[in-house]
CSV table of C-alpha atoms in Angstrom, one decimal:
chain,number,residue,atom,x,y,z
A,10,MET,CA,1.3,-10.0,-83.6
A,11,PHE,CA,3.8,-10.0,-81.5
A,12,LYS,CA,3.3,-6.0,-79.8
A,13,LYS,CA,-0.4,-7.0,-79.5
A,14,VAL,CA,0.0,-10.0,-77.6
A,15,MET,CA,3.2,-8.4,-74.9
A,16,SER,CA,-0.2,-5.4,-75.1
A,17,LEU,CA,-2.3,-8.1,-73.7
A,18,ALA,CA,-0.1,-9.8,-71.2
A,19,LEU,CA,1.3,-5.5,-69.9
A,20,ALA,CA,-2.2,-4.9,-69.5
A,21,SER,CA,-3.2,-7.9,-67.6
A,22,THR,CA,-0.3,-7.4,-65.1
A,23,LEU,CA,-0.9,-4.2,-64.9
A,24,VAL,CA,-4.9,-5.2,-63.5
A,25,LEU,CA,-3.5,-8.3,-61.7
A,26,SER,CA,-1.0,-6.4,-59.9
A,27,ALA,CA,-3.6,-3.5,-58.9
A,28,GLY,CA,-5.8,-5.9,-57.4
A,29,ALA,CA,-3.1,-8.0,-55.6
A,30,PHE,CA,-2.5,-4.6,-54.2
A,31,ALA,CA,-5.8,-3.4,-53.4
A,32,ALA,CA,-6.4,-7.1,-51.7
A,33,SER,CA,-3.4,-7.0,-49.2
A,34,ALA,CA,-4.5,-3.8,-48.6
A,35,ALA,CA,-7.5,-4.7,-47.5
A,36,GLU,CA,-6.5,-7.5,-45.8
A,37,ALA,CA,-3.9,-5.4,-43.9
A,38,GLU,CA,-7.3,-3.7,-43.0
A,39,ASP,CA,-8.5,-6.4,-41.8
A,40,ALA,CA,-6.1,-7.5,-39.2
A,41,VAL,CA,-5.4,-4.1,-38.1
A,42,ALA,CA,-9.2,-3.6,-37.0
A,43,ALA,CA,-9.3,-7.1,-35.6
A,44,ASN,CA,-6.6,-6.5,-34.0
A,45,ASP,CA,-8.0,-3.6,-32.5
A,46,GLU,CA,-11.2,-5.8,-32.2
A,47,SER,CA,-9.5,-8.1,-29.6
A,48,ALA,CA,-8.0,-5.2,-28.0
A,49,VAL,CA,-11.6,-3.9,-27.2
A,50,ALA,CA,-13.1,-6.8,-26.6
A,51,ALA,CA,-10.5,-7.2,-23.9
A,52,ASP,CA,-10.2,-4.2,-22.1
A,53,ASP,CA,-14.6,-4.3,-22.2
A,54,SER,CA,-14.1,-8.0,-20.6
A,55,SER,CA,-12.0,-6.2,-17.8
A,56,ALA,CA,-14.0,-4.0,-16.5
A,57,VAL,CA,-17.2,-6.0,-16.6
A,58,ALA,CA,-15.1,-8.1,-14.9
A,59,ALA,CA,-13.9,-5.7,-12.4
A,60,GLY,CA,-17.2,-4.2,-11.8
A,61,ASP,CA,-18.6,-7.8,-11.0
A,62,GLU,CA,-15.9,-8.5,-8.1
A,63,SER,CA,-15.8,-6.4,-4.6
A,64,GLN,CA,-14.8,-3.3,-4.4
A,65,VAL,CA,-12.4,-4.8,-1.3
A,66,GLY,CA,-8.8,-4.8,-2.1
A,67,ALA,CA,-9.2,-3.3,-5.5
A,68,GLY,CA,-8.6,-0.2,-6.8
A,69,THR,CA,-7.0,2.8,-4.7
A,70,LYS,CA,-9.7,4.1,-2.9
A,71,ILE,CA,-10.7,3.5,1.3
A,72,TYR,CA,-14.2,4.0,1.9
A,73,PHE,CA,-15.6,5.9,5.5
A,74,ASP,CA,-19.2,5.2,6.4
A,75,VAL,CA,-20.0,8.9,8.5
A,76,LYS,CA,-23.5,8.1,8.9
A,77,SER,CA,-22.7,5.8,11.7
A,78,ALA,CA,-20.1,8.1,12.9
A,79,GLY,CA,-23.3,10.3,13.2
A,80,TRP,CA,-21.6,13.6,12.7
A,81,LYS,CA,-23.8,17.1,11.6
A,82,ASN,CA,-23.1,20.5,10.1
A,83,PHE,CA,-20.3,19.4,8.6
A,84,SER,CA,-18.8,20.7,5.7
A,85,LYS,CA,-16.2,18.6,4.6
A,86,ILE,CA,-14.8,14.8,5.5
A,87,TYR,CA,-10.6,14.4,5.4
A,88,CYS,CA,-8.7,11.3,5.6
A,89,HIS,CA,-5.5,11.5,7.4
A,90,VAL,CA,-3.3,8.6,6.5
A,91,TRP,CA,0.4,8.4,8.0
A,92,ARG,CA,3.4,5.0,8.4
A,93,ALA,CA,2.5,3.3,12.3
A,94,ASP,CA,6.0,3.7,12.8
A,95,GLY,CA,6.1,7.2,11.9
A,96,THR,CA,8.5,7.1,8.5
A,97,GLY,CA,8.2,8.8,5.3
A,98,LYS,CA,6.7,11.9,3.8
A,99,TRP,CA,3.0,12.2,3.6
A,100,PRO,CA,0.2,15.1,3.7
A,101,SER,CA,-0.2,17.3,6.7
A,102,TRP,CA,-3.3,17.1,8.6
A,103,GLN,CA,-6.6,18.0,7.1
A,104,THR,CA,-4.7,20.1,4.1
A,105,LYS,CA,-6.0,19.6,0.5
A,106,LYS,CA,-4.9,16.2,-0.2
A,107,GLU,CA,-6.6,14.8,2.8
A,108,VAL,CA,-10.4,15.6,1.3
A,109,CYS,CA,-12.3,13.2,0.6
A,110,LYS,CA,-14.8,12.4,-2.1
A,111,LYS,CA,-19.0,12.8,-1.3
A,112,GLU,CA,-20.4,9.2,-2.8
A,113,SER,CA,-23.7,9.2,-1.4
A,114,ASP,CA,-25.2,11.3,1.6
A,115,ASP,CA,-23.4,7.8,4.1
A,116,LEU,CA,-20.6,7.8,2.2
A,117,TYR,CA,-17.0,9.4,1.4
A,118,SER,CA,-14.1,7.7,-0.3
A,119,TYR,CA,-10.4,8.8,0.0
A,120,ASP,CA,-8.5,8.3,-2.8
A,121,ILE,CA,-5.4,7.1,-1.4
A,122,THR,CA,-2.9,8.3,-4.3
A,123,LYS,CA,-3.4,11.2,-3.5
A,124,THR,CA,-0.9,10.4,-0.3
A,125,GLY,CA,1.4,9.8,-3.3
A,126,ASN,CA,2.3,6.2,-1.2
A,127,ALA,CA,-0.4,4.7,-3.5
A,128,GLU,CA,2.4,1.6,-4.8
A,129,GLU,CA,4.0,1.3,-1.4
A,130,ILE,CA,0.5,0.7,0.7
A,131,GLN,CA,-0.7,-1.7,-1.8
A,132,ASN,CA,2.2,-3.6,-2.1
A,133,ALA,CA,2.5,-3.9,1.8
A,134,GLY,CA,-0.5,-6.6,1.6
A,135,SER,CA,-1.9,-8.0,5.2
A,136,LYS,CA,0.8,-6.0,6.9
A,137,ASN,CA,-0.7,-3.5,9.3
A,138,LEU,CA,2.4,-1.3,8.9
A,139,TYR,CA,-0.1,1.8,8.2
A,140,CYS,CA,-2.6,4.2,10.4
A,141,VAL,CA,-5.7,5.7,9.3
A,142,ILE,CA,-7.8,9.1,10.7
A,143,PHE,CA,-11.1,10.1,9.7
A,144,SER,CA,-12.2,13.1,10.3
A,145,ALA,CA,-14.7,16.8,9.9
A,146,ASP,CA,-14.0,20.2,9.9
A,147,THR,CA,-15.9,20.6,12.6
A,148,GLY,CA,-13.1,19.0,14.9
A,149,ALA,CA,-14.9,15.9,15.0
A,150,GLN,CA,-12.4,11.8,13.9
A,151,ILE,CA,-12.5,8.4,14.6
A,152,TYR,CA,-9.0,7.1,16.7
A,153,ASN,CA,-6.3,5.7,15.0
A,154,THR,CA,-6.8,2.5,12.8
A,155,ILE,CA,-4.7,0.1,12.0
A,156,MET,CA,-4.7,-0.4,8.2
A,157,ASN,CA,-3.0,-2.9,5.6
A,158,GLY,CA,-2.6,-2.5,1.8
A,159,ASN,CA,-5.8,-5.3,1.2
A,160,CYS,CA,-8.1,-2.9,3.2
A,161,ILE,CA,-8.2,-0.8,-0.1
A,162,GLY,CA,-11.6,-0.8,-1.6
A,163,ASP,CA,-13.0,-1.6,2.2
A,164,THR,CA,-15.1,0.9,4.7
A,165,VAL,CA,-14.2,2.1,7.7
A,166,TYR,CA,-17.0,2.4,10.1
A,167,VAL,CA,-17.6,4.0,14.0
A,168,THR,CA,-18.2,1.4,16.3
A,169,GLY,CA,-19.9,3.0,19.2
A,170,ASN,CA,-17.5,2.7,21.5
A,171,LYS,CA,-15.2,5.3,23.5
A,172,ILE,CA,-11.2,5.3,23.7
A,173,GLU,CA,-9.0,7.0,25.7
A,174,ASN,CA,-6.6,9.6,24.3
A,175,PRO,CA,-3.5,8.1,24.8
A,176,LYS,CA,-1.7,11.5,24.8
A,177,ASP,CA,-4.5,13.5,26.3
A,178,SER,CA,-6.5,11.6,28.8
A,179,GLN,CA,-9.3,14.2,29.4
A,180,LYS,CA,-10.4,13.0,26.1
A,181,THR,CA,-12.2,10.2,24.2
A,182,ASP,CA,-11.7,9.4,20.9
A,183,THR,CA,-14.2,7.0,19.2
A,184,GLU,CA,-13.7,4.3,18.0
A,185,ALA,CA,-13.4,2.4,14.2
A,186,ALA,CA,-13.0,-0.6,12.5
A,187,TRP,CA,-13.0,-2.0,9.2
A,188,LYS,CA,-16.3,-3.7,7.6
A,189,ASN,CA,-14.2,-6.4,6.1
A,190,HIS,CA,-11.2,-6.7,7.6
A,191,PRO,CA,-11.2,-7.5,11.4
A,192,GLU,CA,-7.6,-7.7,11.7
A,193,CYS,CA,-7.2,-4.0,11.7
A,194,GLY,CA,-9.2,-2.0,13.8
A,195,PRO,CA,-8.0,0.5,16.6
A,196,GLN,CA,-4.6,0.9,16.9
A,197,LYS,CA,-3.3,-0.9,19.9
A,198,VAL,CA,-1.3,0.9,23.0
A,199,ILE,CA,-1.0,1.6,26.5
A,200,THR,CA,-2.3,5.6,27.6
A,201,SER,CA,-1.0,7.9,29.6
A,202,THR,CA,-2.8,6.7,32.8
A,203,SER,CA,-1.3,3.3,31.7
A,204,LYS,CA,-4.6,1.6,30.6
A,205,VAL,CA,-4.2,-0.5,27.5
A,206,VAL,CA,-7.2,0.4,24.9
A,207,GLY,CA,-7.2,-0.8,21.1
A,208,THR,CA,-7.1,-4.1,19.4
A,209,ALA,CA,-4.8,-4.2,16.7
A,210,LEU,CA,-0.8,-4.0,16.7
A,211,ALA,CA,1.1,-2.3,13.8
A,212,ASP,CA,3.6,-4.8,12.3
A,213,GLY,CA,7.0,-4.3,14.0
A,214,THR,CA,5.5,-3.9,17.6
A,215,THR,CA,4.1,-6.8,20.5
A,216,ASP,CA,2.4,-7.1,23.1
A,217,VAL,CA,5.9,-7.4,25.0
A,218,THR,CA,7.2,-4.2,22.6
A,219,LEU,CA,4.3,-2.2,23.7
A,220,LEU,CA,6.0,-2.3,27.7
A,221,ALA,CA,9.3,-2.7,26.7
A,222,ASP,CA,8.8,1.3,24.6
A,223,TYR,CA,6.2,2.2,27.9
A,224,LEU,CA,9.4,1.4,30.6
A,225,LEU,CA,12.2,3.3,28.5
A,226,ASP,CA,10.0,6.4,27.8
A,227,TYR,CA,9.2,7.0,31.9
A,228,VAL,CA,12.7,6.2,33.2
A,229,SER,CA,14.7,9.5,32.2
A,230,ASP,CA,17.9,9.8,31.4
A,231,ASP,CA,19.8,9.6,34.1
A,232,GLY,CA,17.6,6.5,35.5
A,233,THR,CA,15.6,8.1,37.7
A,234,ALA,CA,11.6,6.2,37.0
A,235,ASP,CA,8.5,8.2,37.4
A,236,THR,CA,6.7,6.0,38.9
A,237,SER,CA,3.5,7.5,38.9
A,238,LYS,CA,3.3,5.5,36.1
A,239,THR,CA,6.1,2.3,36.5
A,240,ASP,CA,4.3,1.4,39.8
A,241,LYS,CA,1.8,0.2,37.4
A,242,THR,CA,4.6,-2.1,35.3
A,243,GLN,CA,2.6,-5.1,37.3
A,244,ASP,CA,-0.6,-4.6,36.0
A,245,LEU,CA,0.3,-4.0,32.8
A,246,ILE,CA,2.3,-7.1,32.7
A,247,ASN,CA,-0.8,-8.9,34.0
A,248,GLN,CA,-3.4,-7.1,31.0
A,249,LEU,CA,-0.7,-8.2,28.1
A,250,LYS,CA,-0.1,-11.2,29.5
A,251,VAL,CA,3.7,-11.2,29.2
A,252,SER,CA,6.8,-12.4,30.2
A,253,PRO,CA,8.9,-10.1,32.0
A,254,LEU,CA,12.0,-11.7,31.3
A,255,ALA,CA,11.0,-10.9,27.6
A,256,VAL,CA,10.4,-7.6,28.0
A,257,MET,CA,13.7,-7.2,29.7
A,258,SER,CA,15.7,-9.2,27.4
A,259,ASN,CA,13.2,-6.2,24.4
A,260,VAL,CA,14.7,-2.9,26.5
A,261,ASN,CA,18.4,-4.3,26.1
A,262,PHE,CA,17.5,-4.7,22.3
A,263,LYS,CA,16.2,-1.5,22.1
A,264,LEU,CA,18.9,0.1,24.3
A,265,GLU,CA,21.6,-1.4,22.2
A,266,GLY,CA,20.0,0.4,18.5
A,267,PHE,CA,20.1,3.2,20.3
A,268,VAL,CA,24.0,3.4,21.0
A,269,LYS,CA,24.5,2.0,18.0
A,270,GLU,CA,22.4,4.8,16.8
A,271,GLU,CA,24.2,7.1,18.3
A,272,THR,CA,21.1,8.4,19.7
A,273,MET,CA,22.1,7.9,23.0
A,274,THR,CA,25.4,7.5,25.1
A,275,GLN,CA,25.9,4.1,26.7
A,276,ASP,CA,25.8,5.8,30.1
A,277,VAL,CA,22.5,7.2,29.4
A,278,ALA,CA,21.7,3.5,28.3
A,279,ASN,CA,23.3,1.8,31.6
A,280,LYS,CA,21.2,4.0,34.0
A,281,LYS,CA,18.0,3.5,32.1
A,282,LYS,CA,19.1,-0.5,31.8
A,283,ALA,CA,20.0,-0.3,35.4
A,284,THR,CA,16.6,1.1,36.5
A,285,ILE,CA,14.5,-1.1,34.4
A,286,GLU,CA,16.1,-4.5,35.7
A,287,GLY,CA,14.9,-3.0,39.0
A,288,ILE,CA,11.2,-2.9,38.3
A,289,LEU,CA,10.9,-6.0,36.4
A,290,GLY,CA,12.9,-7.9,39.2
A,291,ASN,CA,10.3,-7.5,41.4
A,292,CYS,CA,7.8,-8.5,39.3
A,293,THR,CA,5.7,-11.8,38.8
A,294,ASP,CA,5.0,-14.0,35.6
A,295,PRO,CA,1.8,-14.1,34.2
A,296,THR,CA,3.2,-16.7,32.0
A,297,LYS,CA,4.2,-19.3,34.1
A,298,GLY,CA,1.4,-19.4,36.9
A,299,GLY,CA,2.4,-15.7,38.4
A,300,GLU,CA,6.0,-17.1,39.9
A,301,LYS,CA,8.6,-14.3,41.2
A,302,VAL,CA,10.8,-13.8,38.6
A,303,ASN,CA,14.7,-14.7,39.1
A,304,LYS,CA,16.4,-11.5,39.2
A,305,ASP,CA,19.5,-13.0,37.8
A,306,GLU,CA,17.8,-13.6,34.6
A,307,ILE,CA,16.7,-10.3,34.4
A,308,LYS,CA,19.8,-9.1,34.9
A,309,ASN,CA,21.4,-11.2,32.7
A,310,ALA,CA,18.9,-10.9,30.1
A,311,GLU,CA,19.5,-11.5,26.3
A,312,ALA,CA,19.3,-8.3,24.1
A,313,LYS,CA,16.4,-9.7,21.6
A,314,ASN,CA,14.3,-8.1,19.2
A,315,ASP,CA,11.0,-9.9,20.0
A,316,ALA,CA,8.7,-8.0,16.4
A,317,ALA,CA,9.9,-8.5,12.8
A,318,ASP,CA,12.1,-5.8,11.2
A,319,THR,CA,9.5,-4.2,9.3
A,320,SER,CA,11.3,-2.7,6.5
A,321,GLY,CA,12.4,-6.4,6.3
A,322,SER,CA,9.0,-7.4,6.2
A,323,SER,CA,7.6,-3.8,3.5
A,324,ASN,CA,10.3,-4.7,1.6
A,325,GLY,CA,8.8,-9.0,0.8
A,326,GLY,CA,5.3,-7.4,0.6
A,327,SER,CA,6.7,-5.4,-2.0
A,328,SER,CA,8.6,-7.9,-4.2
A,329,ASN,CA,5.9,-10.5,-3.9
A,330,GLY,CA,2.6,-9.0,-2.6
A,331,GLY,CA,-0.8,-7.8,-4.5
A,332,SER,CA,1.0,-4.5,-6.2
A,333,SER,CA,3.5,-7.0,-8.6
A,334,SER,CA,0.2,-8.6,-10.4
A,335,ASN,CA,-1.2,-5.2,-10.2
A,336,GLY,CA,1.1,-4.0,-12.4
A,337,SER,CA,1.3,-6.7,-14.8
A,338,SER,CA,-2.3,-6.5,-15.9
A,339,SER,CA,-2.6,-2.8,-15.8
A,340,ASN,CA,0.8,-2.3,-17.7
A,341,GLY,CA,1.4,-5.6,-20.0
A,342,SER,CA,-1.9,-5.6,-21.4
A,343,SER,CA,-2.3,-2.3,-22.8
A,344,ASN,CA,1.3,-2.2,-24.0
A,345,GLY,CA,1.2,-5.5,-25.2
A,346,SER,CA,-1.8,-4.5,-27.7
A,347,SER,CA,-0.3,-2.0,-29.2
A,348,SER,CA,2.6,-3.5,-29.8
A,349,GLY,CA,0.7,-6.4,-31.2
A,350,SER,CA,-1.2,-3.8,-33.4
A,351,ASN,CA,1.8,-2.4,-34.7
A,352,SER,CA,3.6,-5.2,-35.9
A,353,VAL,CA,0.5,-6.5,-37.6
A,354,GLN,CA,0.5,-2.8,-39.6
A,355,SER,CA,4.3,-2.8,-40.0
A,356,GLY,CA,4.4,-6.5,-41.9
A,357,GLN,CA,1.7,-6.5,-44.1
A,358,GLU,CA,3.3,-2.9,-44.7
A,359,THR,CA,6.3,-4.9,-46.0
A,360,THR,CA,3.9,-7.3,-47.9
A,361,ILE,CA,2.2,-4.8,-50.3
A,362,PHE,CA,5.8,-2.9,-50.8
A,363,PHE,CA,7.4,-6.4,-52.4
A,364,VAL,CA,4.3,-7.1,-54.1
A,365,PHE,CA,3.9,-4.0,-55.9
A,366,ALA,CA,7.8,-3.9,-56.5
A,367,GLY,CA,7.8,-7.2,-57.9
A,368,VAL,CA,5.1,-6.4,-60.4
A,369,MET,CA,6.3,-3.1,-61.7
A,370,VAL,CA,9.8,-4.8,-62.6
A,371,ALA,CA,7.9,-7.5,-64.5
A,372,ALA,CA,5.7,-4.9,-66.4
A,373,ALA,CA,9.3,-3.0,-66.8
A,374,GLY,CA,10.6,-5.8,-68.4
A,375,VAL,CA,7.5,-6.4,-70.8
A,376,PHE,CA,7.9,-2.8,-71.8
A,377,PHE,CA,11.1,-3.6,-72.6
A,378,LEU,CA,10.7,-6.7,-74.9
A,379,VAL,CA,8.0,-4.4,-77.1
A,380,ARG,CA,9.8,-1.9,-77.5
A,381,ARG,CA,12.6,-4.0,-78.6
A,382,ARG,CA,10.7,-6.0,-80.9
A,383,GLU,CA,9.8,-3.0,-82.4
A,384,ASN,CA,13.0,-1.7,-83.3
């Protein structure tokens, strides 16, 4: 009788253990499936949300409205992007990395990842650190257009205006602007014929620094002024509405920097400074109602940077700008889903193993008791 009872108990235990094992396995599969469905649902909702939002400030593409330019008979459109201060490594003019993609007959796109500096541009946020030129293989091109990180997803269009080429006054360039970013547009510079063109200043430049650079460019190392250029100083001061004293302060700041960097000797700096002091000392100040400047103030002008440190600003934007949020959403969600799924699987598998092991130990005990009873 005892043998039959034990046999029945053993059979019942094995049946129950099999059921428990199957139930645990089913629960594990359900948990994994539920987690996978959550991940898919999250991905789908993100995709839908991203699709519903404006393209501006999202993705890695910028666009060019080629119809607004009126260009004909071209086979390729190119996009040239560079840092306005001339630093960094960027693709060369009209190389393979600058080829744009045709989105429609009227619209071309350029993926900034081709520059190798996409993350840097995204991190720039509202800082006007970059320039862009769209061009065709026919030789047509737009004028230098300022770009910041927020311009990603936006479209450049041709305004219809013509701008004197800053380096070659015999040429004119086609003015362009961004559809949704009026703070960016044609780069503001002083041309070789002493005209102010463009409207958008690159970060690190101001109207004061433009004139300071102009004077430094047209006063030679021996202190000789190119009077065909420097005689236009008062006109430029009036156009830019800047203080001659502020310009001299920035000239002194730049000269000190050149000497410190050992790109200029102190003797050359002194000669340039003396000549520029003489030029600015004979000007009037439009910020003070056109009154004559004080020559002693010009001579004793304190070295002062009129523009922010662009390298420091760029680094700040990198840590606090749009990139950090993009990075966390794109990397965090996918990695989070993956690790979550793995933890569900490993947890369920561990539970199943211990349940099964316990059942087998119990069954072995019953079998041992039966054998002992028979003996």
